[in-house]
Short mmCIF file of C-alpha atoms in Angstrom, two decimals:
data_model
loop_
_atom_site.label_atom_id
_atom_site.label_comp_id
_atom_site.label_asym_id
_atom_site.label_seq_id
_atom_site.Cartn_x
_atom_site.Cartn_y
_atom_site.Cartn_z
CA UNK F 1 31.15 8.91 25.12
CA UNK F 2 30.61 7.33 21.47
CA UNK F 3 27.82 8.83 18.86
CA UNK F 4 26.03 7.45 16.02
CA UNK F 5 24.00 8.86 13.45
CA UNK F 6 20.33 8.15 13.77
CA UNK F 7 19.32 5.62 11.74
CA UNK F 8 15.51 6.69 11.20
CA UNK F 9 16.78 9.68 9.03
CA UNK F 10 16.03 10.93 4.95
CA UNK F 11 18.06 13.91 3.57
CA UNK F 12 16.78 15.51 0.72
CA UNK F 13 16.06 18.92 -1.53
CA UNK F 14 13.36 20.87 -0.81
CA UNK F 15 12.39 24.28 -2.00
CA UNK F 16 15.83 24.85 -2.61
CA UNK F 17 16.93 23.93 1.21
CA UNK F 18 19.04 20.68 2.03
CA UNK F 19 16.78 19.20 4.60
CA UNK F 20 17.69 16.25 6.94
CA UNK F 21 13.98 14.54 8.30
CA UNK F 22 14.65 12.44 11.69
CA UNK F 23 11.94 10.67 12.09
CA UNK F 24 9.28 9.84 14.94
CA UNK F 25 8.50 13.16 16.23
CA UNK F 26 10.97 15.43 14.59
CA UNK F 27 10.44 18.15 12.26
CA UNK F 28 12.30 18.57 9.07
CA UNK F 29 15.77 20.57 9.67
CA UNK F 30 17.22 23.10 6.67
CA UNK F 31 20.90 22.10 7.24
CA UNK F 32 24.01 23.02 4.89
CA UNK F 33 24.79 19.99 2.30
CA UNK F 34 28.09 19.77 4.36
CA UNK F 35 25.87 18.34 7.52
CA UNK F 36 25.83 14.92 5.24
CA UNK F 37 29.54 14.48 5.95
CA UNK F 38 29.49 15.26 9.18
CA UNK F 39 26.70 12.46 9.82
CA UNK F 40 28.48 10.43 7.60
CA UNK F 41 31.61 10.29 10.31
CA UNK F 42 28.91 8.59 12.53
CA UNK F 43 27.92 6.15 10.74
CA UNK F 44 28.34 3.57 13.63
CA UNK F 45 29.10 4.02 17.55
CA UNK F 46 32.14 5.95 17.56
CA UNK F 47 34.11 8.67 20.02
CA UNK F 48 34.51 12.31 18.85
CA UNK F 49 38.24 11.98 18.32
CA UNK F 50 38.12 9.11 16.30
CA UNK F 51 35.36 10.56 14.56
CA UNK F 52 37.69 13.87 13.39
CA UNK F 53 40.35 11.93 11.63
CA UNK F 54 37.98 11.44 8.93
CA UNK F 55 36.52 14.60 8.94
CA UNK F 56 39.52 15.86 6.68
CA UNK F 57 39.51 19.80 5.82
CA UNK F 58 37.63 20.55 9.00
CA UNK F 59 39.11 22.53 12.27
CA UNK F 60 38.31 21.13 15.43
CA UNK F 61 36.24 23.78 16.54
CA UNK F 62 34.11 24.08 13.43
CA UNK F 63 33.73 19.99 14.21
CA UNK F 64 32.91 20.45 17.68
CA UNK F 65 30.18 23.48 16.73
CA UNK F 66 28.34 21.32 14.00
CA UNK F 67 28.13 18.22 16.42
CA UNK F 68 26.48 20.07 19.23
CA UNK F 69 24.33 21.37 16.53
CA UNK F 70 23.45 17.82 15.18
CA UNK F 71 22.89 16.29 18.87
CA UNK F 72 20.81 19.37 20.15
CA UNK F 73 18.40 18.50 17.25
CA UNK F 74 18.53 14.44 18.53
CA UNK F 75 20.50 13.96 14.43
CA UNK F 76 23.72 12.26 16.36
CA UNK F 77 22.15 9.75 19.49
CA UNK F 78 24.63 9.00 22.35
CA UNK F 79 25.44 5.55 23.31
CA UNK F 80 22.60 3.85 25.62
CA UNK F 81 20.11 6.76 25.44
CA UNK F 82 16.57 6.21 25.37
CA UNK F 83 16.66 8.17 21.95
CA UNK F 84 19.15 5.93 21.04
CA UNK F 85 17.66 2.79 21.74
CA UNK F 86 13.77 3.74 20.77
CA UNK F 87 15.73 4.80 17.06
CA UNK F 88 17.31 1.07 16.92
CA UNK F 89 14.01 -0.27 17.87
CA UNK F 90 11.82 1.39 15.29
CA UNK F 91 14.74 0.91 12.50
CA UNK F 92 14.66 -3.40 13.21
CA UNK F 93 11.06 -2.94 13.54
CA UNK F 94 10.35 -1.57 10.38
CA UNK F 95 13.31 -3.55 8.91
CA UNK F 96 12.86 -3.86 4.85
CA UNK F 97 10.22 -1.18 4.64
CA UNK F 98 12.43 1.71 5.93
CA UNK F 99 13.07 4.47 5.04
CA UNK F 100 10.09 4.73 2.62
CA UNK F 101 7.39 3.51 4.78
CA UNK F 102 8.47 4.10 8.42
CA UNK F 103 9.30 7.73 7.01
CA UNK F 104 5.51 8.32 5.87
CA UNK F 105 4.19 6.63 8.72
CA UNK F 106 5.95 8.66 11.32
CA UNK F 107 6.07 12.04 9.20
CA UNK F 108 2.51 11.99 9.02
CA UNK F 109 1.44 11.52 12.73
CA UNK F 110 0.51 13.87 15.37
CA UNK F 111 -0.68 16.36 12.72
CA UNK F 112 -3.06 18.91 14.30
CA UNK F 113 -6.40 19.97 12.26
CA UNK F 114 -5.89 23.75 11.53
CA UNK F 115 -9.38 24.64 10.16
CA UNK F 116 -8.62 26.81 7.20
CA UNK F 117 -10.67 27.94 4.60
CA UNK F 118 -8.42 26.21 1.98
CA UNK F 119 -11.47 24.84 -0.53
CA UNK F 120 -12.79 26.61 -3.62
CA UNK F 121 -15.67 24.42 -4.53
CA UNK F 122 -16.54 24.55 -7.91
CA UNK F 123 -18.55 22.26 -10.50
CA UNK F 124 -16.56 22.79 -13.48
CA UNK F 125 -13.22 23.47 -14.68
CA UNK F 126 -11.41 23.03 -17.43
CA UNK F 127 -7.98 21.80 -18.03
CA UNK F 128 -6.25 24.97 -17.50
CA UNK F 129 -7.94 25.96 -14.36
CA UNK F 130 -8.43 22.83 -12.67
CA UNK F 131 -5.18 23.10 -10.49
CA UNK F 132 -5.56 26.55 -9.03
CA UNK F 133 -7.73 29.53 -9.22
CA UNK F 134 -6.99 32.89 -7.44
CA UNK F 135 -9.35 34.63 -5.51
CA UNK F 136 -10.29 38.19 -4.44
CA UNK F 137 -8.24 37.68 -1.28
CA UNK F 138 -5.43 36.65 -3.43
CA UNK F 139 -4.72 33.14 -1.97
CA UNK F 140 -4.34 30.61 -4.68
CA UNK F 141 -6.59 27.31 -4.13
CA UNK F 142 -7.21 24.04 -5.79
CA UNK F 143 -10.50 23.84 -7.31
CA UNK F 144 -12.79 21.28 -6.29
CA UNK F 145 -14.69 19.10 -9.21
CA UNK F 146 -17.21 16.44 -8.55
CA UNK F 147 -16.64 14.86 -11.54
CA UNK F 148 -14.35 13.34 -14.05
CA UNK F 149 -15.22 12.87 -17.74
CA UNK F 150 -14.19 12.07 -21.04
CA UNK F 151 -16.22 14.22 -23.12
CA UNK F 152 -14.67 13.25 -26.41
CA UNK F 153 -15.14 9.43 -25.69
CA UNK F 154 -17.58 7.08 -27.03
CA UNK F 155 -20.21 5.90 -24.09
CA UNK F 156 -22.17 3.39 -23.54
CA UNK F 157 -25.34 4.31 -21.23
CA UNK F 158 -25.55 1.23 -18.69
CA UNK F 159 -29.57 0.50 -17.68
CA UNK F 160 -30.52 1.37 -14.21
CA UNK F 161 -32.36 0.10 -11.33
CA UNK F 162 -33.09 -3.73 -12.44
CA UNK F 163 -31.62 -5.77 -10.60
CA UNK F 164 -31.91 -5.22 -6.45
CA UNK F 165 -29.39 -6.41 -3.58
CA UNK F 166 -31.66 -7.64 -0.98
CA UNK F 167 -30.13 -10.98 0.36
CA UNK F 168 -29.85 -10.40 4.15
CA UNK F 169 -27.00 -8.30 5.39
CA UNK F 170 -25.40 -10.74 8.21
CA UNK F 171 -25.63 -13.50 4.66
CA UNK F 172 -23.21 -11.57 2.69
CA UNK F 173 -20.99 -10.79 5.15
CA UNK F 174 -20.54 -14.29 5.90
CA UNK F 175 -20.53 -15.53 2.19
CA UNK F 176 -17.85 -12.94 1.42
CA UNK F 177 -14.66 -14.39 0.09
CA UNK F 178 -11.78 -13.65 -1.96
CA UNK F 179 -12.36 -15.93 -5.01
CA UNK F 180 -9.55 -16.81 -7.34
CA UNK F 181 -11.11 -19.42 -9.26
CA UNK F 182 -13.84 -18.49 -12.21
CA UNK F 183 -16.29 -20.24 -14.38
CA UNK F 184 -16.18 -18.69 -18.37
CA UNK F 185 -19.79 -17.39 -17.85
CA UNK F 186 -20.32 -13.81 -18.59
CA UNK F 187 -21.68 -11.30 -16.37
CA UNK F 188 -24.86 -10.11 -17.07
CA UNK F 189 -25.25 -6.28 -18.13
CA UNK F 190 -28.10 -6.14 -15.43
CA UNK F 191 -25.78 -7.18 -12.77
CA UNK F 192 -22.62 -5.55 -13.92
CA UNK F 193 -24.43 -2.28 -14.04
CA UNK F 194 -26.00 -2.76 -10.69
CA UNK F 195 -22.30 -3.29 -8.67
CA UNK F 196 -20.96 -0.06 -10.33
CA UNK F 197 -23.97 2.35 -9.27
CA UNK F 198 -24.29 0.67 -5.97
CA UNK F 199 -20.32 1.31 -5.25
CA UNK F 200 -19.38 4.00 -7.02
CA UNK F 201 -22.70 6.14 -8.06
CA UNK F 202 -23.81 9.23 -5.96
CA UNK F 203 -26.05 8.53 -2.97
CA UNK F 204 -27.16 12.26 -2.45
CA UNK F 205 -25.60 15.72 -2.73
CA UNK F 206 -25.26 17.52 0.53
CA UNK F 207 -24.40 21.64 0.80
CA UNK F 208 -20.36 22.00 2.00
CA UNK F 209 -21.43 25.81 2.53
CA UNK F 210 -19.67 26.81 -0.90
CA UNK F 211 -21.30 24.17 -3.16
CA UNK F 212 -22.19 20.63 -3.69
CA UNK F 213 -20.11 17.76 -2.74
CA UNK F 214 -21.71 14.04 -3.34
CA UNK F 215 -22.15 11.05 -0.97
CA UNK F 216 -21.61 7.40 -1.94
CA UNK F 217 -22.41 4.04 -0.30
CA UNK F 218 -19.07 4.44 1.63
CA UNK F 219 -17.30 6.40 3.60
CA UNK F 220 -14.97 9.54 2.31
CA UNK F 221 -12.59 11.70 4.29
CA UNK F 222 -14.20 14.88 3.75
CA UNK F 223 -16.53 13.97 1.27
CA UNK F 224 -13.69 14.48 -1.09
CA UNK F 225 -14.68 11.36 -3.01
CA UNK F 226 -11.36 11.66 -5.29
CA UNK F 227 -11.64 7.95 -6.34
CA UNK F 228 -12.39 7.22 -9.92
CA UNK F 229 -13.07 3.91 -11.31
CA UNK F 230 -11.12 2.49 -14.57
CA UNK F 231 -12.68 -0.84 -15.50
CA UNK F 232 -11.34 -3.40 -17.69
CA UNK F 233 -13.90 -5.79 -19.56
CA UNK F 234 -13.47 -9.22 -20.62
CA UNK F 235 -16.78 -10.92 -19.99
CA UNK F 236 -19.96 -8.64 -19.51
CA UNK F 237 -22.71 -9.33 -21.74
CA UNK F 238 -23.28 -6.34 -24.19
CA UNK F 239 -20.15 -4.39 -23.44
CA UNK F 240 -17.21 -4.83 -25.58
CA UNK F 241 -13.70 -6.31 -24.28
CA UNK F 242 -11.89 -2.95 -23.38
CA UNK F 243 -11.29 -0.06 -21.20
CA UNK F 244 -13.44 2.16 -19.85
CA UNK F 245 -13.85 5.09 -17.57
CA UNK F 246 -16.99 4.64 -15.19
CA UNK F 247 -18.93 8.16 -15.62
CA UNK F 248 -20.76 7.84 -12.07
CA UNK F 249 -23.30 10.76 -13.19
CA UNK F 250 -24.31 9.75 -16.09
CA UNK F 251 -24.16 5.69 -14.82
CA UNK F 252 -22.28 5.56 -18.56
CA UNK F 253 -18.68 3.90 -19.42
CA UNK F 254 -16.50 6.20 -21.48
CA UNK F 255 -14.77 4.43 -24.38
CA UNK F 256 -10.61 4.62 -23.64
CA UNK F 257 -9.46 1.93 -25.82
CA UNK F 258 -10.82 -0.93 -27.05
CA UNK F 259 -9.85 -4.84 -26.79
CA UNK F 260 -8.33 -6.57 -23.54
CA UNK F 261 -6.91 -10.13 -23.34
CA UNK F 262 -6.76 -12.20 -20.28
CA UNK F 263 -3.16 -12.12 -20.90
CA UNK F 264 -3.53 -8.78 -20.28
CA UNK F 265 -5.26 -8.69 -17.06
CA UNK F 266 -2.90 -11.39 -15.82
CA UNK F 267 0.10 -8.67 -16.34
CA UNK F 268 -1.56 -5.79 -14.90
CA UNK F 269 -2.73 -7.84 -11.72
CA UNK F 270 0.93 -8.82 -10.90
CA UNK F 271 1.17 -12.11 -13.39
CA UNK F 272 -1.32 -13.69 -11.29
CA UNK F 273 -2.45 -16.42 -13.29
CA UNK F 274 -5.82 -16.97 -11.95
CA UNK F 275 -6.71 -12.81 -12.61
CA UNK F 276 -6.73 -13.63 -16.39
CA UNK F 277 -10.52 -15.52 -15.93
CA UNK F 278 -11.76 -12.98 -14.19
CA UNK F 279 -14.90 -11.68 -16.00
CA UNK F 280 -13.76 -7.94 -14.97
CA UNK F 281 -11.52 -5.37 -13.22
CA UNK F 282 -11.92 -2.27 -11.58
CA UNK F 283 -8.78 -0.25 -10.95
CA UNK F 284 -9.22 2.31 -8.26
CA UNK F 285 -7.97 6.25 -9.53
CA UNK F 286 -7.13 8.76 -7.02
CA UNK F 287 -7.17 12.26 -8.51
CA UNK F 288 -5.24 14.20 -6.25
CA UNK F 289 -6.52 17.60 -6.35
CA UNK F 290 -9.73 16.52 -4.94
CA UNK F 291 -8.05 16.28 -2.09
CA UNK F 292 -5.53 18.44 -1.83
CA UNK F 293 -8.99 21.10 -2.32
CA UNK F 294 -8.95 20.99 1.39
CA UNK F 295 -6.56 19.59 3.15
CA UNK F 296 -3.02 20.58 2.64
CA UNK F 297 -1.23 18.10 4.61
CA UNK F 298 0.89 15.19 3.47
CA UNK F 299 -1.15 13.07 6.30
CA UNK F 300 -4.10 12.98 3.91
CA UNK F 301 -3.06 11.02 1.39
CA UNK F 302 -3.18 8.12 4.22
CA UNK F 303 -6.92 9.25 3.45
CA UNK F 304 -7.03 8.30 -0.32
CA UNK F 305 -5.44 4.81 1.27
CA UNK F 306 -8.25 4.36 3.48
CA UNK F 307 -10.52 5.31 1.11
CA UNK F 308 -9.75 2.58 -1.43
CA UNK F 309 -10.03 0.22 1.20
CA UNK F 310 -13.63 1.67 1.93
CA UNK F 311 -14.22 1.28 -1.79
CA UNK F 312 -13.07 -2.43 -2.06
CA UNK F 313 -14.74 -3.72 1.18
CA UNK F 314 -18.43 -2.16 -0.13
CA UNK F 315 -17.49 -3.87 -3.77
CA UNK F 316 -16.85 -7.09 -2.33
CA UNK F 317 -20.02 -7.20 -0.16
CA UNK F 318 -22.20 -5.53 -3.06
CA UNK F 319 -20.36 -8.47 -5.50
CA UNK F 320 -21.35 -10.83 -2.96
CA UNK F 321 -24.82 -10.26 -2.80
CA UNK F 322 -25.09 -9.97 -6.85
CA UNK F 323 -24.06 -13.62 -6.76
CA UNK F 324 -20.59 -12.75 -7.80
CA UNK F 325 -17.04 -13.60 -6.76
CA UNK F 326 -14.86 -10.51 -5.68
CA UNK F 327 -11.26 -10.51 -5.70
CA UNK F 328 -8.67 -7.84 -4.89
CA UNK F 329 -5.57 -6.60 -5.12
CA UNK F 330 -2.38 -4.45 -4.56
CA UNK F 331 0.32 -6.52 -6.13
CA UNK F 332 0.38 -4.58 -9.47
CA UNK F 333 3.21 -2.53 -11.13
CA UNK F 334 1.75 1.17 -10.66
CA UNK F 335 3.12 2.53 -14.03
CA UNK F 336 1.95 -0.16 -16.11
CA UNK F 337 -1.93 0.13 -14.71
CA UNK F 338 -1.55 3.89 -14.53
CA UNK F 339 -0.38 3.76 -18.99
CA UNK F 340 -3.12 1.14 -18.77
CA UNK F 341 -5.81 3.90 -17.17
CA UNK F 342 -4.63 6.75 -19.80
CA UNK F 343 -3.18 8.30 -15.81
CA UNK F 344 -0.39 10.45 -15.50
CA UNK F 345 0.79 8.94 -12.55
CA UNK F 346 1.31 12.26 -11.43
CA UNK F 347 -2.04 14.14 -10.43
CA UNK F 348 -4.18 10.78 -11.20
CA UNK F 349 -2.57 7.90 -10.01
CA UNK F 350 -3.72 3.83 -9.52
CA UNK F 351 -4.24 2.86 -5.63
CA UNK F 352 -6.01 -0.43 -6.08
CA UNK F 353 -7.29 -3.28 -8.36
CA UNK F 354 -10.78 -4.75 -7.90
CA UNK F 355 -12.60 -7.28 -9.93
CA UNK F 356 -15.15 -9.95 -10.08
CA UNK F 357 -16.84 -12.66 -12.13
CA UNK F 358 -18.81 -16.28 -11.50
CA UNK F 359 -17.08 -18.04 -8.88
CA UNK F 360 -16.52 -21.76 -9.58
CA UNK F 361 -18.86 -23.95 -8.03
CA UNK F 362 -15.55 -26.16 -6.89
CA UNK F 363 -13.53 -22.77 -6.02
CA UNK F 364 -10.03 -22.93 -5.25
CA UNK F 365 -9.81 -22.40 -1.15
CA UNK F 366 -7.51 -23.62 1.23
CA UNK F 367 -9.21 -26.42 3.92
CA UNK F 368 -10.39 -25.24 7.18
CA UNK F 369 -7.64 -25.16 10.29
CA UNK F 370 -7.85 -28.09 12.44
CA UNK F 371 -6.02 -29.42 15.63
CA UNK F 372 -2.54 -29.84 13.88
CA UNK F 373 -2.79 -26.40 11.99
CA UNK F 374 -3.28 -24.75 15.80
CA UNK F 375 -0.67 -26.48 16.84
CA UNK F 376 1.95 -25.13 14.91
CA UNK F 377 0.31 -21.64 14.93
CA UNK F 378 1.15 -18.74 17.22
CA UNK F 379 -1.65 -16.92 18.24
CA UNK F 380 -0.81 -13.92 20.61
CA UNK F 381 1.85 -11.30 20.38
CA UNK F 382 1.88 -10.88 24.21
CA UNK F 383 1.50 -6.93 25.80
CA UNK F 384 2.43 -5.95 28.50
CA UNK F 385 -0.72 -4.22 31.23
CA UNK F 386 -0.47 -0.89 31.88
CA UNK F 387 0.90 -0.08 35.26
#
């Protein structure tokens, strides 16, 4: 009988415990640091015996005793097992994303909602309270803020209410593109202000049964809303090239630094030429706590994932209808854009870029598909039917 090592497996500290992480379905194991030369003996298919002679300074017995151990918890597969062969399946699946990706995609399933009062609402903190406050009951929580501000920053009050989206619903979705291609016209300050408060400013306030939480124009996991916009300015009318922070209350942009280049925007959107004539960006900000004010498990930051992408779609469609072009992207160097964002990449950290300007009249799009693009295209992965 030969064993190998599982290959869908992450060791690492943890509270002080050396924990080995098999991964789908399996729950982290506290193991002694020794465990990693054990599994190291396996690293291919391989009998017991042959196994020991490189296990040097270790007794037969004590061998024996640590591989039942590692095979009772599915850590060593034998040869043809299902284990086995589901483990080499998900590892060529997931190929060059593994471990980092397979690992959160599997650690993070099958989590069951556990409702626990875990939320201390509150409206304000301060910097030394915002990550936990204490309670009568004694339980330490994260406090919840609506809000994030600059109070120290210079601001520019944006107008409200002037300009309406009312082109037909079915239009825009059909107009929607991903532009890459810009004219040098600037954005009106009409228009600009519009797309911010339609994406990102409160809809209504509704009553969590401790305090307020806020509703936008799309959908967030909890009402959490723990997405802040950054915006970088190159071509609005009446707003100066720099950074800002987008104060959704007060529909104002916070001063962060002033000047930006298109040079600039090309190297935070992943030296992508073409980003440099965009007229502005919009980097999405996740402030963790928000979050992490509820729910405690590692499954909800997939939330603040899904949320961006609830974010971008409702900017593209609300860019759309504005007569603008919307682009977006993820193909950005995270610490760069987070320096860029004044973030500490730690509690506040970058998920997404978003931007928009004039599209070109003559935009730069690939042609339509025709016979001899079909032809060389596969268009099923073929299922099998359930039984």
């Amino acid at each position: 009988m030969r064993l190998r090592r599982r290959r869908c497996l992450v060791c690492y500290w943890h509270a002080g415990a050396f924990v080995v992480h098999g991964y789908p379905r399996l729950s982290p194991l506290e193991l002694h640091p020794v465990a990693v030369e054990m599994l190291a003996a396996f690293d291919d298919w391989i009998e017991l015996d042959r196994a020991m002679e490189d296990l040097v300074g270790f007794d037969r017995a004590s061998i024996e005793e640590a591989v039942a151990v590692l095979r009772e918890n599915s850590l060593l597969l034998q040869e043809g097992s299902d284990e086995a062969n589901e483990d080499e399946k998900i590892f060529d699946q997931w190929g060059p994303w593994a471990p980092e990706a397979s690992l959160f995609h599997y650690a993070t399933q099958d989590e069951h909602y556990v409702r626990v009062d875990l939320a201390f609402d509150s409206l304000e903190s301060t910097a030394t309270d915002a990550n936990e406050v204490v309670p009568d009951d004694g339980i330490k929580r994260r406090v919840h803020t609506l809000f994030t501000t600059y109070p120290e920053a210079d601001r520019l009050l944006l107008p409200r209410g002037s300009t309406r989206l009312s082109e037909p619903f079915d239009q825009v979705l059909h107009r929607r593109r991903t532009h890459r291609d810009f004219t040098d016209q600037p954005v009106s300050l009409e228009t600009f202000s519009a797309l911010l408060a339609t994406v990102f400013g409160p809809v209504d306030f509704i009553d969590s049964g401790r305090s307020a939480l806020l509703r936008r124009t799309s959908a967030s996991g909890g009402s959490r809303q723990e997405i802040d916009a950054c915006v970088g300015v190159l071509n609005v009318e009446g707003v100066p090239p720099g950074t800002y922070h987008y104060n959704c209350l007060e529909h104002s942009l916070e001063l962060l630094s002033e000047g930006l280049t298109s040079d600039q925007v090309v190297e935070l959107c992943g030296r992508q030429e073409w980003a440099g004539a965009t007229a502005f960006i919009v980097v999405l900000c996740t402030t963790i706590d928000r979050m992490l004010s509820k729910y405690r498990t590692p499954r909800a930051y997939r939330i603040c994932l899904l949320n961006a992408g609830h974010l971008g779609q409702t900017f593209a469609l609300a860019a759309t209808a504005l007569g603008l072009g919307p682009f977006q992207t993820a193909a950005f160097h995270d610490s760069t854009v987070a320096e860029f964002c004044g973030l500490d990449n730690i509690g506040r950290t970058p998920l997404y870029i978003l931007a928009a300007g004039h599209p070109n009249n003559d935009p730069i799009t690939p042609p339509l598909a025709g016979l001899d693009t079909f032809r060389r295209t596969s268009l099923y992965t073929k299922q099998r039917g359930s039984a």
